[in-house]
Coordinates of C-alpha atoms in Angstrom, one line a residue:
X1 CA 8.6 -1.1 20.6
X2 CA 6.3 1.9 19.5
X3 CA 6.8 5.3 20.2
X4 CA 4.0 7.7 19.2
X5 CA 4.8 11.4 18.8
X6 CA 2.9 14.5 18.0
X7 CA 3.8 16.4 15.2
X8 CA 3.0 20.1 14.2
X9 CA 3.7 22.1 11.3
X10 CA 2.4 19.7 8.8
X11 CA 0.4 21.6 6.3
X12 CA 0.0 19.1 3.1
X13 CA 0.8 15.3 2.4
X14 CA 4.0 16.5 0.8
X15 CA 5.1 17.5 4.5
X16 CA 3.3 14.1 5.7
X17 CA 6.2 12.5 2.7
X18 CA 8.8 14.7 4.1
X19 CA 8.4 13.5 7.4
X20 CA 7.7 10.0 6.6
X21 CA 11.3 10.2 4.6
X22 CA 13.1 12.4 7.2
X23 CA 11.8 9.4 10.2
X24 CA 12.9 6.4 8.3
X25 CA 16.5 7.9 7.5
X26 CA 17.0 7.5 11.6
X27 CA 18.7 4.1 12.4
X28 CA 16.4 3.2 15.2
X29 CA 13.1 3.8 13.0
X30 CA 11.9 0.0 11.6
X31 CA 9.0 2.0 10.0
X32 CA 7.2 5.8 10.9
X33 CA 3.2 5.7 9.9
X34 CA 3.0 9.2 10.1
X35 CA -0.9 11.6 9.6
X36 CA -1.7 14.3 8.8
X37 CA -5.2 14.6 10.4
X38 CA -4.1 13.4 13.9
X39 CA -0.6 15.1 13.7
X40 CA 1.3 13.0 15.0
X41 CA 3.6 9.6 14.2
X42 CA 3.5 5.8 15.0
X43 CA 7.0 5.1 15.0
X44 CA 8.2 1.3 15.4
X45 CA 11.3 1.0 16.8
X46 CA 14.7 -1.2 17.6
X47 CA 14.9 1.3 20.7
X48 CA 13.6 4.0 22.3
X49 CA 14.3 8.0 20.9
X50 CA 15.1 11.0 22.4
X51 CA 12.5 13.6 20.9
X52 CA 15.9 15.9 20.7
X53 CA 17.2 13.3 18.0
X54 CA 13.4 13.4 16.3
X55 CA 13.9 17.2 16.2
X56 CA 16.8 17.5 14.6
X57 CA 15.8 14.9 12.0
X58 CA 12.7 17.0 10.9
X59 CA 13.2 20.8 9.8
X60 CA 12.6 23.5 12.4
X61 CA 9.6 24.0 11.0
X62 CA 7.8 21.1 12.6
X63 CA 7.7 20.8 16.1
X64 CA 8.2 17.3 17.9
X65 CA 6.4 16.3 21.4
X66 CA 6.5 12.4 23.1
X67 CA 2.4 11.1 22.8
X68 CA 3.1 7.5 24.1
X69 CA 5.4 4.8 24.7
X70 CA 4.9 1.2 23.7
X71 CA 7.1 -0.9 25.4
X72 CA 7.3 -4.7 23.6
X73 CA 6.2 -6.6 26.8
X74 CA 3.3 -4.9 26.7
X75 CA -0.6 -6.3 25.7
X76 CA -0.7 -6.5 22.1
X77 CA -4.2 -5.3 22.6
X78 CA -2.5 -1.8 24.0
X79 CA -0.2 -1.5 21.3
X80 CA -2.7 -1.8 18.5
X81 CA -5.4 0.6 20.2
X82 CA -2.5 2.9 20.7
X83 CA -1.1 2.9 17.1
X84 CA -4.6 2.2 15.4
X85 CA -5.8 5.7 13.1
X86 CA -9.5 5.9 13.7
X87 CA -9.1 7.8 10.1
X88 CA -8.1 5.2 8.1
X89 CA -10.9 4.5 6.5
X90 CA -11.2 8.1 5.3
X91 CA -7.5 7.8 4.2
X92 CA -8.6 5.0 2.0
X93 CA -10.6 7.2 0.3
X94 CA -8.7 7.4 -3.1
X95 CA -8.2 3.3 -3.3
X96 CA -12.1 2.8 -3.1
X97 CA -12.8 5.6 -5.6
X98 CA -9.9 4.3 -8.3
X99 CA -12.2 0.9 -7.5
X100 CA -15.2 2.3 -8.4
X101 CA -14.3 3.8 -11.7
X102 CA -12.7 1.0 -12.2
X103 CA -15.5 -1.0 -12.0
X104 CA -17.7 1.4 -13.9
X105 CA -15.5 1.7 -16.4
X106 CA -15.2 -2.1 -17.0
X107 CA -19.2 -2.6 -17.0
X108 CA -19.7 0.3 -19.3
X109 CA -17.5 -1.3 -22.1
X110 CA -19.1 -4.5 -21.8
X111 CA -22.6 -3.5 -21.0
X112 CA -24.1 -3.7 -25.0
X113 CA -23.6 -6.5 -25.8
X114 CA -22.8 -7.7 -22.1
X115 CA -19.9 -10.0 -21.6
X116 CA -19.1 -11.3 -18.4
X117 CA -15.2 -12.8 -19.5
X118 CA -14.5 -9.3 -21.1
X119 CA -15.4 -7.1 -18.3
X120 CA -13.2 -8.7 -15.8
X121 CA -10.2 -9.1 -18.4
X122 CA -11.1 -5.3 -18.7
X123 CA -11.2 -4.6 -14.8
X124 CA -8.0 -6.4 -14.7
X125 CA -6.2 -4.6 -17.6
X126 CA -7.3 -1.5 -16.6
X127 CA -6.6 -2.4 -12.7
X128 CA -2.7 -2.9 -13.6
X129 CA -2.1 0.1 -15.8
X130 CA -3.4 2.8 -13.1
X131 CA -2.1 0.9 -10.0
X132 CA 1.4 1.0 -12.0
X133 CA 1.0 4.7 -12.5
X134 CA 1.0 5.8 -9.2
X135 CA 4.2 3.8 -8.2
X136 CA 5.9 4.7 -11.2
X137 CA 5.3 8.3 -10.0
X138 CA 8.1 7.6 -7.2
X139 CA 9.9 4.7 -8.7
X140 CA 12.9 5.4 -5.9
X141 CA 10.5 5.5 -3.1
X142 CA 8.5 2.5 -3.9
X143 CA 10.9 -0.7 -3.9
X144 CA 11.6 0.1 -0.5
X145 CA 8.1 0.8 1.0
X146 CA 7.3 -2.3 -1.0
X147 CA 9.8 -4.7 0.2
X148 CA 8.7 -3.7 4.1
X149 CA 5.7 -6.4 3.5
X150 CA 6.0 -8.3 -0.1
X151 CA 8.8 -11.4 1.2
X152 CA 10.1 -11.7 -2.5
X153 CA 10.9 -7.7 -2.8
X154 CA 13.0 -8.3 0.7
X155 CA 14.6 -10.7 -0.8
X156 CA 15.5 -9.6 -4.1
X157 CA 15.8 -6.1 -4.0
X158 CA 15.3 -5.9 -8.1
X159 CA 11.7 -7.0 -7.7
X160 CA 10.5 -3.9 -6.3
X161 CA 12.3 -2.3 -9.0
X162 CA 10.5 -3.9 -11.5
X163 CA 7.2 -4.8 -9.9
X164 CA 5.7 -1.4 -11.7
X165 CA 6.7 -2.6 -14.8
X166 CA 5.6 -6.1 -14.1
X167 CA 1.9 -4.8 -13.7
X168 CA 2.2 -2.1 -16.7
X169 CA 2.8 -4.8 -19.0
X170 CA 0.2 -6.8 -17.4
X171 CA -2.5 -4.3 -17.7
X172 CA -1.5 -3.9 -21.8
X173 CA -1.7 -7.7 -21.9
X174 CA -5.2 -7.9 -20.5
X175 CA -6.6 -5.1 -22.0
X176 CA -4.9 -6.4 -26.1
X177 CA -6.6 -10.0 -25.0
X178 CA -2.8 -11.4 -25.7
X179 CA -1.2 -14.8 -23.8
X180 CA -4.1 -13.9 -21.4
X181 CA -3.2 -17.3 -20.0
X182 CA 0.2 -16.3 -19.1
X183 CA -0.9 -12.8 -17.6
X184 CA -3.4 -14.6 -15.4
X185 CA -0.6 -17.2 -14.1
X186 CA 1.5 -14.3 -13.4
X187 CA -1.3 -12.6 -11.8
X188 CA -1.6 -15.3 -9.7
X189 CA 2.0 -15.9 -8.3
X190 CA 3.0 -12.1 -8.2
X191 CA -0.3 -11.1 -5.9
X192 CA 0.1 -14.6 -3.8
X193 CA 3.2 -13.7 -2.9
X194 CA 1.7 -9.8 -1.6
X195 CA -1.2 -11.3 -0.3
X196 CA 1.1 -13.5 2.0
X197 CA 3.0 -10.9 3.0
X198 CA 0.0 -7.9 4.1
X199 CA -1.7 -11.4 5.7
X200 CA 1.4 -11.7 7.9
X201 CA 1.5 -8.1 8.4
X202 CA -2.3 -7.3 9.6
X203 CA -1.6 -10.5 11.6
X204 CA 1.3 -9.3 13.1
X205 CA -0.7 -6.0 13.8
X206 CA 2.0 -4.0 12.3
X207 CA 1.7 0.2 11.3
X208 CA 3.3 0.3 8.1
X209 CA 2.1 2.3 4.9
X210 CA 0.5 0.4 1.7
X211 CA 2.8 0.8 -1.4
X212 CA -0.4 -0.1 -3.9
X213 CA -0.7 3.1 -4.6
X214 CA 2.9 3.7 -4.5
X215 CA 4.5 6.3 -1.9
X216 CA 2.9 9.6 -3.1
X217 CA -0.5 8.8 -1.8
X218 CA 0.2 7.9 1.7
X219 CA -2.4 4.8 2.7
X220 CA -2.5 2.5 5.5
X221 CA -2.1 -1.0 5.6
X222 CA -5.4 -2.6 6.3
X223 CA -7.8 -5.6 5.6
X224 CA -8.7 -2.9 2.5
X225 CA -5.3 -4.1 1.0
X226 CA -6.0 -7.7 1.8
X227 CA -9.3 -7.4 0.0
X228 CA -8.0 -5.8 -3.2
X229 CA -5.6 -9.0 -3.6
X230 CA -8.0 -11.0 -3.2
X231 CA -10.4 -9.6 -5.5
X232 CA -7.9 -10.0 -8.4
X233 CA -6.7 -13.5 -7.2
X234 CA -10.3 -14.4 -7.3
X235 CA -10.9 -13.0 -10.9
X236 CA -7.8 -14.7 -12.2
X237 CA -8.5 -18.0 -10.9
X238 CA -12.3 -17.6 -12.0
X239 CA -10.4 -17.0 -15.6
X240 CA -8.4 -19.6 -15.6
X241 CA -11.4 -22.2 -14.1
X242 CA -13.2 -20.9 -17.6
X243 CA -9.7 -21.2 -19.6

């Protein structure tokens, strides 16, 4: 079930990461999307909580009221327009911007003489090494927002551990043209696997945060992080087709 509550006091995303944290240390909380703009929190849940319990989670400085109740026999169709953040889009903000200088920044170093094969290898490379930046910013934080949707971090708890280090070394292989053929197979299996598990979870019509950009930016999960898979899986097979 989903339980949406108002929250007020927040001031900053580091209160929106406070909260987040504070919600997902309660037993009954499966995952707590939680905004800043709206003020307020879509919590998924084993069972229904007392908004006494959600106060004395949070520090006094916040203030906790019930928005709605979701019970689990419900429509699907009122769950998701109850949970769905009309702001996500504008959340999303920072991941279409780090694509566009991304982009940019690939074209530009490939423009004179241009070179198709070299500007995605670049995009790629330089793709990896910022993505892995921002999770290694909260390397204790990320595994576990990252195993709530990738199936092999759920499993094996030591992927998400690694999995910033995984696309670090990635990006320095791309970017030093070295076994490209080996980073793009890699490419390929590690970002199936994601892809497979944010399908199952926009299917499923789930409220859980995106982990691309690791925990300290605070994104949704939406088709957004479906299509930046799929943009990589599409340059690595394109690669390898060329290979």
């Amino acid at each position: 079930m989903q339980q949406v509550v108002t929250i007020s006091g927040m001031t900053c995303q580091g209160c929106v990461r406070s909260v987040t944290e504070k919600l997902r240390e309660i037993p009954q909380v499966i995952e707590a999307a939680v905004s800043l703009e709206q003020e307020q929190a879509v919590l998924e849940l084993t069972q229904a909580i007392g908004i006494d319990a959600l106060t004395t989670a949070l520090p006094n400085k916040y203030k906790v009221t019930l928005k709605a109740l979701v019970l689990s026999d419900m429509p699907e169709r009122v769950t998701s327009s109850i949970s769905q953040n009309p702001n996500k889009w504008r959340q999303l903000r920072p991941l279409f911007l780090i694509f566009a200088y991304l982009l940019v920044a690939a074209l530009l170093l490939n423009l004179n003489p241009w070179n198709f094969q070299a500007a995605m290898l670049d995009f790629m490379g330089l793709f990896y090494i910022v993505f892995s930046f921002f999770k290694l910013l909260d390397l204790k934080g990320f595994p576990q927002s990252f195993s709530r949707y990738d199936p092999l971090a759920k499993a094996v708890p030591l992927y998400g551990w690694v999995y910033p280090f995984i696309e670090l070394g990635l990006g320095l292989l791309f970017l030093m043209r070295f076994q490209i053929l080996a980073a793009l197979l890699t490419t390929v299996v590690i970002l199936g696997i994601t892809t497979v598990g944010v399908t199952k979870t926009l299917l499923n019509k789930k409220t859980i945060s995106c982990a691309c950009l690791g925990t300290t930016l605070q994104l949704p999960m939406t088709e957004a992080t479906f299509i930046e898979n799929a943009i990589m899986l599409v340059m690595a097979f394109t690669m390898l087709l060329q290979i």
